[in-house]
Coordinates of C-alpha atoms in Angstrom, one line a residue:
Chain A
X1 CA -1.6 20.0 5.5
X2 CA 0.2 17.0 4.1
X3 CA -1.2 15.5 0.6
X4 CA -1.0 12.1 2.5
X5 CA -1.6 11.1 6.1
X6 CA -0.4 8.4 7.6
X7 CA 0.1 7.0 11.6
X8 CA 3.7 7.0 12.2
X9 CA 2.9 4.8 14.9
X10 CA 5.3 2.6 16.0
X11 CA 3.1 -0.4 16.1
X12 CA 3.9 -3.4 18.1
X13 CA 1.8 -6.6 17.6
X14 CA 1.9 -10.2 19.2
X15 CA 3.1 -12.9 16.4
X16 CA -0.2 -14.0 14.6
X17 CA -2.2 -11.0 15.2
X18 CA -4.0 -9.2 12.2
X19 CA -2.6 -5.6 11.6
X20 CA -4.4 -2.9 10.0
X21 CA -2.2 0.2 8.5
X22 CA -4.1 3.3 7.0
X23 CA -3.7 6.3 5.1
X24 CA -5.8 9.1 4.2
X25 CA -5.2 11.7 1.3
X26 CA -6.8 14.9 -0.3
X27 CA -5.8 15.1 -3.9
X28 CA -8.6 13.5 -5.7
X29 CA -6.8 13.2 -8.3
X30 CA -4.7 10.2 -7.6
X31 CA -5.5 7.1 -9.2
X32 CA -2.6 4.3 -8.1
X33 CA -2.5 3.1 -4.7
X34 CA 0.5 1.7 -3.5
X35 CA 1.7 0.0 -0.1
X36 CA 5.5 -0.1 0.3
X37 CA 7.5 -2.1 2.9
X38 CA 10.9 -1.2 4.0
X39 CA 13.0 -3.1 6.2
X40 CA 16.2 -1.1 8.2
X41 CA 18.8 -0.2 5.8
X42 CA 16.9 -1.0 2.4
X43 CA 15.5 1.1 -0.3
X44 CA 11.6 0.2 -0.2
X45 CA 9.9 -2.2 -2.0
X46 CA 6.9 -2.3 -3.7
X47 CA 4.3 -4.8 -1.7
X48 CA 0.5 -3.8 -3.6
X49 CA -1.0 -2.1 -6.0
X50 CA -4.5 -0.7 -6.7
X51 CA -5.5 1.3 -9.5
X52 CA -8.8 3.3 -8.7
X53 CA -11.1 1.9 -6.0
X54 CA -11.4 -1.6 -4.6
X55 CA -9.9 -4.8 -2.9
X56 CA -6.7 -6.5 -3.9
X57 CA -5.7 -10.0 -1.8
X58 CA -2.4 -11.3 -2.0
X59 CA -1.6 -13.8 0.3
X60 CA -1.4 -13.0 3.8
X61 CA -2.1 -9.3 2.7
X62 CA -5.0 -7.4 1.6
X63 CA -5.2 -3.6 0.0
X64 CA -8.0 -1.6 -0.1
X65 CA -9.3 1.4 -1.4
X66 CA -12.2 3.9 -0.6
X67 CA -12.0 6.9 -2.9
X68 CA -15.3 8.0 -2.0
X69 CA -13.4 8.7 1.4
X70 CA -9.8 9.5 -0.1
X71 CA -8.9 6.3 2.5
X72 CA -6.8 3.3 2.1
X73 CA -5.8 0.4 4.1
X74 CA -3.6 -2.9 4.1
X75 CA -4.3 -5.8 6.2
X76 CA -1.5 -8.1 7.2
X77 CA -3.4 -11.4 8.2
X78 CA -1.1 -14.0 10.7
X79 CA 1.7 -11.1 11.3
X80 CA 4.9 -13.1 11.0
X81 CA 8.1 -11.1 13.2
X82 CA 9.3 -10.9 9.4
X83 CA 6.6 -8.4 8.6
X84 CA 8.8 -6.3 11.2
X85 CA 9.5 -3.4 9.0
X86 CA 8.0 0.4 7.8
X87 CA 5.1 0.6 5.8
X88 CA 4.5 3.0 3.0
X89 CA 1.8 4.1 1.5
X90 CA 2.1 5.7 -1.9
X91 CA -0.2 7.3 -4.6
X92 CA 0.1 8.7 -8.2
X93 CA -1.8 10.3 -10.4
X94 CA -0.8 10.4 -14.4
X95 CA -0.6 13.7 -15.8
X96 CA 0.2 14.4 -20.0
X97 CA 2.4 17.5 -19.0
X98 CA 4.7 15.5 -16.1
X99 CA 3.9 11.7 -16.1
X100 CA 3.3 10.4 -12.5
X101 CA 5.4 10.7 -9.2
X102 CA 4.7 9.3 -6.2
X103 CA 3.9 10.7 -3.6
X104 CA 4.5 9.0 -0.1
X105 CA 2.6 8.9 3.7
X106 CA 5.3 9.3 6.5
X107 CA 5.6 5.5 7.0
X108 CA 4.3 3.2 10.1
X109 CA 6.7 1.4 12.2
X110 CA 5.7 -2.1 12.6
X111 CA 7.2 -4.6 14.9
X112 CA 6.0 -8.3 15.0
X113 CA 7.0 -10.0 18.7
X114 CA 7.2 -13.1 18.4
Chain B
X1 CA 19.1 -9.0 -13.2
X2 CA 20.8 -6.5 -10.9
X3 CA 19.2 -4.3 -8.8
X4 CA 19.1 -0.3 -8.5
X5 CA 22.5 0.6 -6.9
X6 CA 23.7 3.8 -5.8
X7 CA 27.0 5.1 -4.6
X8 CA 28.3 6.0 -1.9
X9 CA 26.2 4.6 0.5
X10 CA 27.5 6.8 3.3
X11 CA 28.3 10.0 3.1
X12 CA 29.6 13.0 5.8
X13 CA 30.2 16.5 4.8
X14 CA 29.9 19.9 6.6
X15 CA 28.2 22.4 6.1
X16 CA 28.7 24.4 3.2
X17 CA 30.2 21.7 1.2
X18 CA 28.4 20.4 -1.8
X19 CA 28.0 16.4 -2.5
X20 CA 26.8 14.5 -6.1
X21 CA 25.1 11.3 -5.4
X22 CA 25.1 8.6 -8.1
X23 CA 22.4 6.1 -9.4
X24 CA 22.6 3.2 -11.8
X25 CA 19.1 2.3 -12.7
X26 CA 18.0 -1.7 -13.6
X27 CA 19.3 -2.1 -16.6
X28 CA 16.2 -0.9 -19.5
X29 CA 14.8 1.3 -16.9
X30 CA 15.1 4.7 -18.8
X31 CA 13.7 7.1 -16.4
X32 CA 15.3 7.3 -12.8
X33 CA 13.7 9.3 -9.9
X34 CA 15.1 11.0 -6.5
X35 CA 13.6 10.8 -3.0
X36 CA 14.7 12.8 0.6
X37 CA 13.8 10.4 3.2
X38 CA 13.6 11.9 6.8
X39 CA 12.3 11.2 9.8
X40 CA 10.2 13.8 10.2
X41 CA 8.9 14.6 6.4
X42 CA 9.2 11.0 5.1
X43 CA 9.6 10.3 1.6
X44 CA 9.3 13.1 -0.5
X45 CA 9.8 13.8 -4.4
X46 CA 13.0 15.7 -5.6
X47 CA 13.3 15.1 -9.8
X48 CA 12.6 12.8 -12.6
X49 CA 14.8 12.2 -15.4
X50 CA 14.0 10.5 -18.6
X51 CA 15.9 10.5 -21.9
X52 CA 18.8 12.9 -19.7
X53 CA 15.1 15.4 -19.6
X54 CA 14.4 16.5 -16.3
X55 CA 10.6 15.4 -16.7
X56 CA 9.0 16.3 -13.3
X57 CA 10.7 18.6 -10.3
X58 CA 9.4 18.4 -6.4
X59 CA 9.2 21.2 -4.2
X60 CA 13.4 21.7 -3.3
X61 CA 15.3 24.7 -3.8
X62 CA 17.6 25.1 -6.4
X63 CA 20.5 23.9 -4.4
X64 CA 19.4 20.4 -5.4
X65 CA 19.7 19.1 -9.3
X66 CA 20.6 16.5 -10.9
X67 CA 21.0 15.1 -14.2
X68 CA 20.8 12.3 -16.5
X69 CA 23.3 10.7 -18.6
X70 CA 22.7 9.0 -21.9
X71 CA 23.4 5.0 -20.2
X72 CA 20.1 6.3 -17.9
X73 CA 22.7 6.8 -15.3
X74 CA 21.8 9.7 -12.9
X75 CA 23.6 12.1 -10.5
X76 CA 22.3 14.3 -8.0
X77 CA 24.0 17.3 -6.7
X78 CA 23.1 19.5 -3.8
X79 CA 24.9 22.3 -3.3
X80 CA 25.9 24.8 -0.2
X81 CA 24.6 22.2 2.4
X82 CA 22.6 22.6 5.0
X83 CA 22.2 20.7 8.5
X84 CA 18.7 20.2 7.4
X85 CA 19.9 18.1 4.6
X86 CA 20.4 15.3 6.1
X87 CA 18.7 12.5 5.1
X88 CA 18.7 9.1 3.3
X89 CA 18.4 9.6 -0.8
X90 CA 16.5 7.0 -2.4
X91 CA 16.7 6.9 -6.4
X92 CA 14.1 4.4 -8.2
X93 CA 14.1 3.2 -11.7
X94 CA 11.4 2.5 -14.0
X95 CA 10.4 1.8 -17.2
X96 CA 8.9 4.7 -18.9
X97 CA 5.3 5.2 -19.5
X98 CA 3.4 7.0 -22.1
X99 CA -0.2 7.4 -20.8
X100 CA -2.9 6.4 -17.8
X101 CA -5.3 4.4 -17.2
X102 CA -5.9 0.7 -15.8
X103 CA -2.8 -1.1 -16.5
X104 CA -0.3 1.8 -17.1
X105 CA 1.3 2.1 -13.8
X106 CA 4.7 1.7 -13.8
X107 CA 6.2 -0.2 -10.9
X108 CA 9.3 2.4 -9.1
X109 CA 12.4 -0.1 -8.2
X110 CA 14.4 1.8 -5.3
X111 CA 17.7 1.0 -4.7
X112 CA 19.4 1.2 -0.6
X113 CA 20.1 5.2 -0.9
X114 CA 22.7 7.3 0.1
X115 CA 22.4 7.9 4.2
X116 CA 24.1 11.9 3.7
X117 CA 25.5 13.6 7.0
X118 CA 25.5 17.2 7.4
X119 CA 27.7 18.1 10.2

């Protein structure tokens, strides 16, 4: 079983439409939640971050994170076809031996239609 | 400021062959990290370098390593290639960080990776 599990979908959405991406995980002992977008032919990019549990708004987007239920989501508000891209999730945990590393959720396809 | 850049960005080899990636991190990012992207696996973790130290090591086999030069430049090298190594490698930068805790997460800049074809 995967450390993190996330819908490859692909997801297609009407422009304007609220889209909700999730991931689920099993190592308790992660601590940084990321989202990551990446766009066809690009190195992703870093879109939120969340350390511990908790909401996080920025914009058209909001993170969120249930560690009671190792679950996090991202909620992309008025979809714009420029949200067309994969989505990432990512967590981390800091360890004194190793540092942290990342460790990624298979990515969910997302296409906006205008 | 420039971004992470990596060369080539396209790459075909055969099997058997052996390939080095390079990575030029942001320039003050002192530890650089290596990703296999595929379609099936996703992203997953190969190596971390810091101060040319191999800090932290995935779950490859030995066929992949890198290394770490003292400009925080970074190569990766995989050899006797397999089909099954095909894949985009994505190298991100970073500042280095000394402990956790609230605050202490240190943002991963990727650069466009290297799309490798084993044929």
């Amino acid at each position: 079983q995967k450390e993190v599990e996330q819908d490859p979908g692909p997801l297609s959405v009407p422009e304007g439409a609220i889209v909700s991406l999730n991931c689920t995980y099993s190592n308790s002992a992660f601590q940084y939640f990321m989202w990551y977008r990446q766009y066809s032919r690009k190195g992703p990019e870093l879109l939120m971050y969340t350390y511990s549990s908790g909401n996080k708004e920025d914009g058209r987007f909001t993170a969120q994170v249930d560690k009671s239920s190792k679950y996090i989501s991202l909620f992309i508000r008025d979809s714009q076809p420029s949200d067309s891209a994969t989505y990432l999730c990512a967590m981390s945990a800091w360890e004194e031996t190793s540092g942290s590393r990342l460790t990624f959720g298979e990515g969910t396809q997302l296409t906006v239609n205008p | 400021k420039a971004g992470v850049t990596q060369t080539p960005r396209y790459l075909i080899k055969t099997r058997g062959q052996q390939v080095t990636l390079s990575c030029s991190p942001i320039s003050g990012h002192r530890s650089v990290s290596w990703y296999q992207q595929t379609p099936g696996q996703g992203l997953q973790f190969l190596f971390e370098y810091f101060s040319e130290t191999q800090r932290n090591k995935g779950n490859f086999p030995g066929r992949f390593s890198g290394r770490q030069f003292s400009n925080s430049r970074s190569e990766m090298n995989v050899s006797t290639l397999e089909l099954g190594d095909s894949a985009l490698y994505l190298c991100a930068s970073s500042h280095y960080i000394t402990s956790g805790g609230f605050g202490s997460y240190n943002e991963q800049f990727f650069g466009p990776g290297t799309r490798l074809t084993v044929l």
